[in-house]
């Protein structure tokens, strides 16, 4: 399955690149628009591969016992920051590209900032679980921003290609289509995690300490994931 998704991504990326080059040469809007559905599929397939903080998102939602709408809002923000940060870098931060973007299209500086944010969030969740008097919940917006602060390398690639060809609008259109595909996958993760959190919440009446235990375990897991990424 993973090999098929990787192969599908490569095929769609090649097709999108060819259409951007063709649009740069001809200005044919019809041809460019025709490939946008494939860009949505590209985003969907890309988000299905390992990464994109799907497990981290699910852990946070279960640990916080988020309701459906806040969970979907968090997943949407995570998707938007993931794609949007790549667009911002390509458009406005040439100095960042030259200093912090590797040949693989990754941004180590932003990735490390994201992971340190997640470490802080995990530590806060663990502290709250261990403190009987701590009742305030972490806003999903902070988590969504922190987890999404890793630019999408594929969006960055297409944006840089479009800019170098003098058609940044084509790259922006691709980014929006990519966002739809990625957002659908993360929304699905959020829905499943919220349903799981609701099932766990149903046991609270029988086990009063269960919410704190769940949050503590979720915090420890989030801390493990974030620190392991920082280490290597």
mmCIF file of N, CA, C and O in Angstrom, residues 56-137:
data_model
loop_
_atom_site.group_PDB
_atom_site.id
_atom_site.type_symbol
_atom_site.label_atom_id
_atom_site.label_comp_id
_atom_site.label_asym_id
_atom_site.label_seq_id
_atom_site.Cartn_x
_atom_site.Cartn_y
_atom_site.Cartn_z
ATOM 1 N N UNK A 56 0.229 12.044 16.183
ATOM 2 C CA UNK A 56 0.322 13.097 17.191
ATOM 3 C C UNK A 56 -1.026 13.789 17.358
ATOM 4 O O UNK A 56 -1.467 14.074 18.478
ATOM 5 N N UNK A 57 -1.699 14.070 16.244
ATOM 6 C CA UNK A 57 -3.025 14.707 16.282
ATOM 7 C C UNK A 57 -4.018 13.824 17.034
ATOM 8 O O UNK A 57 -4.763 14.306 17.902
ATOM 9 N N UNK A 58 -4.034 12.540 16.708
ATOM 10 C CA UNK A 58 -4.962 11.626 17.371
ATOM 11 C C UNK A 58 -4.669 11.535 18.865
ATOM 12 O O UNK A 58 -5.599 11.512 19.696
ATOM 13 N N UNK A 59 -3.380 11.489 19.216
ATOM 14 C CA UNK A 59 -2.997 11.424 20.632
ATOM 15 C C UNK A 59 -3.478 12.649 21.391
ATOM 16 O O UNK A 59 -4.019 12.553 22.500
ATOM 17 N N UNK A 60 -3.288 13.820 20.791
ATOM 18 C CA UNK A 60 -3.714 15.062 21.436
ATOM 19 C C UNK A 60 -5.233 15.083 21.638
ATOM 20 O O UNK A 60 -5.731 15.436 22.720
ATOM 21 N N UNK A 61 -5.988 14.697 20.617
ATOM 22 C CA UNK A 61 -7.449 14.739 20.701
ATOM 23 C C UNK A 61 -7.960 13.785 21.776
ATOM 24 O O UNK A 61 -8.851 14.133 22.567
ATOM 25 N N UNK A 62 -7.394 12.587 21.820
ATOM 26 C CA UNK A 62 -7.822 11.618 22.837
ATOM 27 C C UNK A 62 -7.427 12.118 24.227
ATOM 28 O O UNK A 62 -8.213 12.040 25.180
ATOM 29 N N UNK A 63 -6.198 12.637 24.335
ATOM 30 C CA UNK A 63 -5.745 13.115 25.639
ATOM 31 C C UNK A 63 -6.556 14.285 26.157
ATOM 32 O O UNK A 63 -6.854 14.375 27.357
ATOM 33 N N UNK A 64 -6.952 15.193 25.251
ATOM 34 C CA UNK A 64 -7.737 16.361 25.642
ATOM 35 C C UNK A 64 -9.245 16.077 25.672
ATOM 36 O O UNK A 64 -10.029 16.905 26.137
ATOM 37 N N UNK A 65 -9.636 14.903 25.154
ATOM 38 C CA UNK A 65 -11.058 14.524 25.049
ATOM 39 C C UNK A 65 -11.841 15.627 24.331
ATOM 40 O O UNK A 65 -12.898 16.066 24.783
ATOM 41 N N UNK A 66 -11.300 16.043 23.198
ATOM 42 C CA UNK A 66 -11.902 17.131 22.425
ATOM 43 C C UNK A 66 -13.220 16.696 21.805
ATOM 44 O O UNK A 66 -13.416 15.528 21.457
ATOM 45 N N UNK A 67 -14.115 17.674 21.657
ATOM 46 C CA UNK A 67 -15.365 17.430 20.954
ATOM 47 C C UNK A 67 -15.131 17.538 19.450
ATOM 48 O O UNK A 67 -14.053 17.920 19.000
ATOM 49 N N UNK A 68 -16.165 17.199 18.657
ATOM 50 C CA UNK A 68 -15.992 17.057 17.219
ATOM 51 C C UNK A 68 -15.549 18.348 16.536
ATOM 52 O O UNK A 68 -14.586 18.355 15.762
ATOM 53 N N UNK A 69 -16.249 19.454 16.813
ATOM 54 C CA UNK A 69 -15.920 20.687 16.113
ATOM 55 C C UNK A 69 -14.523 21.197 16.463
ATOM 56 O O UNK A 69 -13.752 21.547 15.552
ATOM 57 N N UNK A 70 -14.137 21.262 17.753
ATOM 58 C CA UNK A 70 -12.764 21.674 18.051
ATOM 59 C C UNK A 70 -11.720 20.750 17.429
ATOM 60 O O UNK A 70 -10.658 21.209 16.994
ATOM 61 N N UNK A 71 -12.016 19.452 17.379
ATOM 62 C CA UNK A 71 -11.070 18.514 16.771
ATOM 63 C C UNK A 71 -10.890 18.796 15.284
ATOM 64 O O UNK A 71 -9.762 18.810 14.769
ATOM 65 N N UNK A 72 -11.999 19.022 14.594
ATOM 66 C CA UNK A 72 -11.922 19.323 13.162
ATOM 67 C C UNK A 72 -11.230 20.659 12.923
ATOM 68 O O UNK A 72 -10.466 20.808 11.959
ATOM 69 N N UNK A 73 -11.488 21.626 13.786
ATOM 70 C CA UNK A 73 -10.818 22.928 13.659
ATOM 71 C C UNK A 73 -9.317 22.781 13.842
ATOM 72 O O UNK A 73 -8.524 23.406 13.114
ATOM 73 N N UNK A 74 -8.909 21.961 14.802
ATOM 74 C CA UNK A 74 -7.483 21.739 15.035
ATOM 75 C C UNK A 74 -6.837 21.069 13.833
ATOM 76 O O UNK A 74 -5.743 21.452 13.405
ATOM 77 N N UNK A 75 -7.508 20.064 13.279
ATOM 78 C CA UNK A 75 -6.951 19.372 12.114
ATOM 79 C C UNK A 75 -6.875 20.304 10.914
ATOM 80 O O UNK A 75 -5.917 20.242 10.128
ATOM 81 N N UNK A 76 -7.867 21.186 10.760
ATOM 82 C CA UNK A 76 -7.853 22.136 9.642
ATOM 83 C C UNK A 76 -6.702 23.125 9.787
ATOM 84 O O UNK A 76 -6.017 23.453 8.803
ATOM 85 N N UNK A 77 -6.473 23.605 11.009
ATOM 86 C CA UNK A 77 -5.371 24.537 11.231
ATOM 87 C C UNK A 77 -4.030 23.853 10.993
ATOM 88 O O UNK A 77 -3.124 24.440 10.383
ATOM 89 N N UNK A 78 -3.887 22.630 11.462
ATOM 90 C CA UNK A 78 -2.654 21.888 11.233
ATOM 91 C C UNK A 78 -2.377 21.768 9.737
ATOM 92 O O UNK A 78 -1.245 22.004 9.281
ATOM 93 N N UNK A 79 -3.411 21.416 8.965
ATOM 94 C CA UNK A 79 -3.252 21.278 7.510
ATOM 95 C C UNK A 79 -2.872 22.607 6.873
ATOM 96 O O UNK A 79 -1.984 22.669 6.012
ATOM 97 N N UNK A 80 -3.559 23.684 7.285
ATOM 98 C CA UNK A 80 -3.317 24.997 6.698
ATOM 99 C C UNK A 80 -1.906 25.493 6.981
ATOM 100 O O UNK A 80 -1.244 26.053 6.101
ATOM 101 N N UNK A 81 -1.422 25.290 8.209
ATOM 102 C CA UNK A 81 -0.070 25.734 8.550
ATOM 103 C C UNK A 81 0.964 24.884 7.813
ATOM 104 O O UNK A 81 1.987 25.403 7.333
ATOM 105 N N UNK A 82 0.714 23.589 7.701
ATOM 106 C CA UNK A 82 1.628 22.676 7.002
ATOM 107 C C UNK A 82 1.823 23.100 5.545
ATOM 108 O O UNK A 82 2.952 23.175 5.050
ATOM 109 N N UNK A 83 0.730 23.397 4.851
ATOM 110 C CA UNK A 83 0.812 23.809 3.450
ATOM 111 C C UNK A 83 1.194 25.283 3.342
ATOM 112 O O UNK A 83 2.041 25.674 2.530
ATOM 113 N N UNK A 84 0.569 26.113 4.182
ATOM 114 C CA UNK A 84 0.787 27.552 4.086
ATOM 115 C C UNK A 84 2.211 27.966 4.379
ATOM 116 O O UNK A 84 2.727 28.910 3.766
ATOM 117 N N UNK A 85 2.876 27.291 5.323
ATOM 118 C CA UNK A 85 4.252 27.660 5.641
ATOM 119 C C UNK A 85 5.172 27.443 4.439
ATOM 120 O O UNK A 85 6.106 28.213 4.217
ATOM 121 N N UNK A 86 4.880 26.410 3.633
ATOM 122 C CA UNK A 86 5.679 26.173 2.425
ATOM 123 C C UNK A 86 5.468 27.298 1.417
ATOM 124 O O UNK A 86 6.407 27.756 0.763
ATOM 125 N N UNK A 87 4.219 27.754 1.290
ATOM 126 C CA UNK A 87 3.917 28.846 0.368
ATOM 127 C C UNK A 87 4.611 30.126 0.817
ATOM 128 O O UNK A 87 5.209 30.848 0.004
ATOM 129 N N UNK A 88 4.546 30.439 2.109
ATOM 130 C CA UNK A 88 5.167 31.661 2.633
ATOM 131 C C UNK A 88 6.678 31.636 2.406
ATOM 132 O O UNK A 88 7.275 32.638 1.990
ATOM 133 N N UNK A 89 7.300 30.491 2.678
ATOM 134 C CA UNK A 89 8.746 30.387 2.482
ATOM 135 C C UNK A 89 9.101 30.636 1.021
ATOM 136 O O UNK A 89 10.018 31.395 0.702
ATOM 137 N N UNK A 90 8.368 29.988 0.124
ATOM 138 C CA UNK A 90 8.671 30.128 -1.303
ATOM 139 C C UNK A 90 8.463 31.553 -1.797
ATOM 140 O O UNK A 90 9.218 32.047 -2.638
ATOM 141 N N UNK A 91 7.457 32.241 -1.277
ATOM 142 C CA UNK A 91 7.123 33.570 -1.777
ATOM 143 C C UNK A 91 7.950 34.682 -1.144
ATOM 144 O O UNK A 91 8.375 35.615 -1.831
ATOM 145 N N UNK A 92 8.168 34.598 0.163
ATOM 146 C CA UNK A 92 8.692 35.756 0.878
ATOM 147 C C UNK A 92 10.005 35.551 1.623
ATOM 148 O O UNK A 92 10.528 36.510 2.170
ATOM 149 N N UNK A 93 10.520 34.352 1.676
ATOM 150 C CA UNK A 93 11.679 34.124 2.548
ATOM 151 C C UNK A 93 12.824 33.471 1.798
ATOM 152 O O UNK A 93 13.250 32.374 2.136
ATOM 153 N N UNK A 94 13.362 34.144 0.802
ATOM 154 C CA UNK A 94 14.489 33.589 0.057
ATOM 155 C C UNK A 94 15.688 33.342 0.961
ATOM 156 O O UNK A 94 16.435 32.381 0.791
ATOM 157 N N UNK A 95 15.886 34.222 1.961
ATOM 158 C CA UNK A 95 17.016 34.048 2.871
ATOM 159 C C UNK A 95 16.862 32.780 3.686
ATOM 160 O O UNK A 95 17.831 32.081 3.973
ATOM 161 N N UNK A 96 15.592 32.438 4.037
ATOM 162 C CA UNK A 96 15.356 31.222 4.814
ATOM 163 C C UNK A 96 15.604 30.000 3.943
ATOM 164 O O UNK A 96 16.154 28.997 4.396
ATOM 165 N N UNK A 97 15.189 30.089 2.675
ATOM 166 C CA UNK A 97 15.416 28.973 1.757
ATOM 167 C C UNK A 97 16.912 28.707 1.617
ATOM 168 O O UNK A 97 17.374 27.569 1.685
ATOM 169 N N UNK A 98 17.689 29.775 1.444
ATOM 170 C CA UNK A 98 19.114 29.607 1.213
ATOM 171 C C UNK A 98 19.850 29.114 2.452
ATOM 172 O O UNK A 98 20.892 28.482 2.347
ATOM 173 N N UNK A 99 19.325 29.412 3.634
ATOM 174 C CA UNK A 99 20.035 29.079 4.870
ATOM 175 C C UNK A 99 19.493 27.845 5.583
ATOM 176 O O UNK A 99 20.210 27.191 6.318
ATOM 177 N N UNK A 100 18.220 27.544 5.396
ATOM 178 C CA UNK A 100 17.608 26.514 6.247
ATOM 179 C C UNK A 100 16.883 25.417 5.490
ATOM 180 O O UNK A 100 16.398 24.472 6.103
ATOM 181 N N UNK A 101 16.737 25.529 4.187
ATOM 182 C CA UNK A 101 16.062 24.478 3.430
ATOM 183 C C UNK A 101 17.097 23.533 2.857
ATOM 184 O O UNK A 101 18.019 23.953 2.176
ATOM 185 N N UNK A 102 16.962 22.254 3.132
ATOM 186 C CA UNK A 102 17.905 21.272 2.632
ATOM 187 C C UNK A 102 17.532 20.866 1.224
ATOM 188 O O UNK A 102 16.463 21.213 0.710
ATOM 189 N N UNK A 103 18.393 20.072 0.597
ATOM 190 C CA UNK A 103 18.116 19.629 -0.769
ATOM 191 C C UNK A 103 16.899 18.728 -0.827
ATOM 192 O O UNK A 103 16.283 18.576 -1.877
ATOM 193 N N UNK A 104 16.532 18.134 0.272
ATOM 194 C CA UNK A 104 15.349 17.267 0.287
ATOM 195 C C UNK A 104 14.063 18.056 0.436
ATOM 196 O O UNK A 104 12.989 17.487 0.503
ATOM 197 N N UNK A 105 14.165 19.381 0.512
ATOM 198 C CA UNK A 105 12.972 20.206 0.628
ATOM 199 C C UNK A 105 12.468 20.329 2.045
ATOM 200 O O UNK A 105 11.336 20.745 2.267
ATOM 201 N N UNK A 106 13.304 19.990 3.013
ATOM 202 C CA UNK A 106 12.912 20.091 4.414
ATOM 203 C C UNK A 106 13.416 21.397 4.994
ATOM 204 O O UNK A 106 14.336 22.016 4.483
ATOM 205 N N UNK A 107 12.792 21.809 6.097
ATOM 206 C CA UNK A 107 13.186 23.036 6.787
ATOM 207 C C UNK A 107 13.545 22.684 8.224
ATOM 208 O O UNK A 107 12.696 22.732 9.109
ATOM 209 N N UNK A 108 14.803 22.313 8.476
ATOM 210 C CA UNK A 108 15.192 21.850 9.816
ATOM 211 C C UNK A 108 14.884 22.846 10.922
ATOM 212 O O UNK A 108 14.494 22.452 12.023
ATOM 213 N N UNK A 109 15.080 24.138 10.663
ATOM 214 C CA UNK A 109 14.841 25.133 11.705
ATOM 215 C C UNK A 109 13.385 25.119 12.145
ATOM 216 O O UNK A 109 13.075 25.052 13.344
ATOM 217 N N UNK A 110 12.463 25.179 11.173
ATOM 218 C CA UNK A 110 11.038 25.180 11.513
ATOM 219 C C UNK A 110 10.621 23.841 12.119
ATOM 220 O O UNK A 110 9.766 23.796 13.011
ATOM 221 N N UNK A 111 11.200 22.757 11.638
ATOM 222 C CA UNK A 111 10.873 21.444 12.198
ATOM 223 C C UNK A 111 11.276 21.371 13.670
ATOM 224 O O UNK A 111 10.522 20.847 14.507
ATOM 225 N N UNK A 112 12.464 21.886 13.985
ATOM 226 C CA UNK A 112 12.901 21.868 15.383
ATOM 227 C C UNK A 112 12.018 22.755 16.258
ATOM 228 O O UNK A 112 11.693 22.397 17.402
ATOM 229 N N UNK A 113 11.630 23.926 15.734
ATOM 230 C CA UNK A 113 10.725 24.802 16.491
ATOM 231 C C UNK A 113 9.411 24.080 16.764
ATOM 232 O O UNK A 113 8.877 24.111 17.879
ATOM 233 N N UNK A 114 8.885 23.409 15.742
ATOM 234 C CA UNK A 114 7.634 22.662 15.906
ATOM 235 C C UNK A 114 7.775 21.594 16.986
ATOM 236 O O UNK A 114 6.896 21.440 17.844
ATOM 237 N N UNK A 115 8.871 20.879 16.967
ATOM 238 C CA UNK A 115 9.052 19.778 17.919
ATOM 239 C C UNK A 115 9.240 20.289 19.344
ATOM 240 O O UNK A 115 8.767 19.661 20.288
ATOM 241 N N UNK A 116 9.933 21.433 19.508
ATOM 242 C CA UNK A 116 10.071 21.998 20.847
ATOM 243 C C UNK A 116 8.724 22.473 21.375
ATOM 244 O O UNK A 116 8.438 22.347 22.570
ATOM 245 N N UNK A 117 7.886 23.018 20.478
ATOM 246 C CA UNK A 117 6.521 23.367 20.871
ATOM 247 C C UNK A 117 5.787 22.129 21.373
ATOM 248 O O UNK A 117 5.089 22.164 22.399
ATOM 249 N N UNK A 118 5.909 21.024 20.634
ATOM 250 C CA UNK A 118 5.213 19.801 21.014
ATOM 251 C C UNK A 118 5.742 19.247 22.331
ATOM 252 O O UNK A 118 4.978 18.700 23.125
ATOM 253 N N UNK A 119 7.048 19.377 22.561
ATOM 254 C CA UNK A 119 7.622 18.956 23.845
ATOM 255 C C UNK A 119 6.997 19.753 24.982
ATOM 256 O O UNK A 119 6.624 19.197 26.031
ATOM 257 N N UNK A 120 6.863 21.072 24.783
ATOM 258 C CA UNK A 120 6.267 21.924 25.814
ATOM 259 C C UNK A 120 4.799 21.556 26.048
ATOM 260 O O UNK A 120 4.334 21.504 27.199
ATOM 261 N N UNK A 121 4.065 21.286 24.966
ATOM 262 C CA UNK A 121 2.660 20.895 25.103
ATOM 263 C C UNK A 121 2.549 19.566 25.844
ATOM 264 O O UNK A 121 1.695 19.387 26.722
ATOM 265 N N UNK A 122 3.417 18.615 25.503
ATOM 266 C CA UNK A 122 3.399 17.311 26.172
ATOM 267 C C UNK A 122 3.703 17.455 27.652
ATOM 268 O O UNK A 122 3.050 16.827 28.504
ATOM 269 N N UNK A 123 4.699 18.279 27.984
ATOM 270 C CA UNK A 123 5.041 18.497 29.394
ATOM 271 C C UNK A 123 3.880 19.117 30.150
ATOM 272 O O UNK A 123 3.586 18.755 31.298
ATOM 273 N N UNK A 124 3.176 20.026 29.493
ATOM 274 C CA UNK A 124 2.013 20.663 30.129
ATOM 275 C C UNK A 124 0.902 19.646 30.372
ATOM 276 O O UNK A 124 0.259 19.649 31.431
ATOM 277 N N UNK A 125 0.676 18.757 29.387
ATOM 278 C CA UNK A 125 -0.349 17.726 29.554
ATOM 279 C C UNK A 125 0.006 16.799 30.710
ATOM 280 O O UNK A 125 -0.865 16.396 31.495
ATOM 281 N N UNK A 126 1.282 16.425 30.807
ATOM 282 C CA UNK A 126 1.715 15.538 31.899
ATOM 283 C C UNK A 126 1.544 16.240 33.245
ATOM 284 O O UNK A 126 1.068 15.639 34.219
ATOM 285 N N UNK A 127 1.931 17.517 33.314
ATOM 286 C CA UNK A 127 1.788 18.267 34.563
ATOM 287 C C UNK A 127 0.322 18.364 34.975
ATOM 288 O O UNK A 127 -0.016 18.197 36.147
ATOM 289 N N UNK A 128 -0.552 18.631 34.007
ATOM 290 C CA UNK A 128 -1.970 18.763 34.341
ATOM 291 C C UNK A 128 -2.545 17.435 34.822
ATOM 292 O O UNK A 128 -3.385 17.383 35.724
ATOM 293 N N UNK A 129 -2.090 16.341 34.197
ATOM 294 C CA UNK A 129 -2.585 15.027 34.620
ATOM 295 C C UNK A 129 -2.122 14.693 36.032
ATOM 296 O O UNK A 129 -2.832 14.020 36.792
ATOM 297 N N UNK A 130 -0.936 15.186 36.403
ATOM 298 C CA UNK A 130 -0.393 14.881 37.726
ATOM 299 C C UNK A 130 -0.891 15.831 38.802
ATOM 300 O O UNK A 130 -0.726 15.556 39.995
ATOM 301 N N UNK A 131 -1.499 16.946 38.393
ATOM 302 C CA UNK A 131 -1.955 17.943 39.356
ATOM 303 C C UNK A 131 -3.467 17.892 39.496
ATOM 304 O O UNK A 131 -4.193 18.220 38.558
ATOM 305 N N UNK A 132 -3.979 17.482 40.636
ATOM 306 C CA UNK A 132 -5.438 17.379 40.822
ATOM 307 C C UNK A 132 -6.159 18.708 40.660
ATOM 308 O O UNK A 132 -7.343 18.727 40.341
ATOM 309 N N UNK A 133 -5.464 19.826 40.861
ATOM 310 C CA UNK A 133 -6.127 21.124 40.814
ATOM 311 C C UNK A 133 -6.060 21.779 39.439
ATOM 312 O O UNK A 133 -6.624 22.857 39.246
ATOM 313 N N UNK A 134 -5.367 21.179 38.529
ATOM 314 C CA UNK A 134 -5.249 21.769 37.187
ATOM 315 C C UNK A 134 -6.407 21.296 36.321
ATOM 316 O O UNK A 134 -6.549 20.105 36.060
ATOM 317 N N UNK A 135 -7.248 22.239 35.885
ATOM 318 C CA UNK A 135 -8.437 21.866 35.107
ATOM 319 C C UNK A 135 -8.504 22.550 33.744
ATOM 320 O O UNK A 135 -9.323 22.186 32.918
ATOM 321 N N UNK A 136 -7.676 23.549 33.508
ATOM 322 C CA UNK A 136 -7.767 24.278 32.242
ATOM 323 C C UNK A 136 -7.303 23.402 31.089
ATOM 324 O O UNK A 136 -6.404 22.582 31.223
ATOM 325 N N UNK A 137 -7.951 23.582 29.923
ATOM 326 C CA UNK A 137 -7.613 22.813 28.738
ATOM 327 C C UNK A 137 -6.766 23.646 27.792
ATOM 328 O O UNK A 137 -6.920 24.861 27.699
#
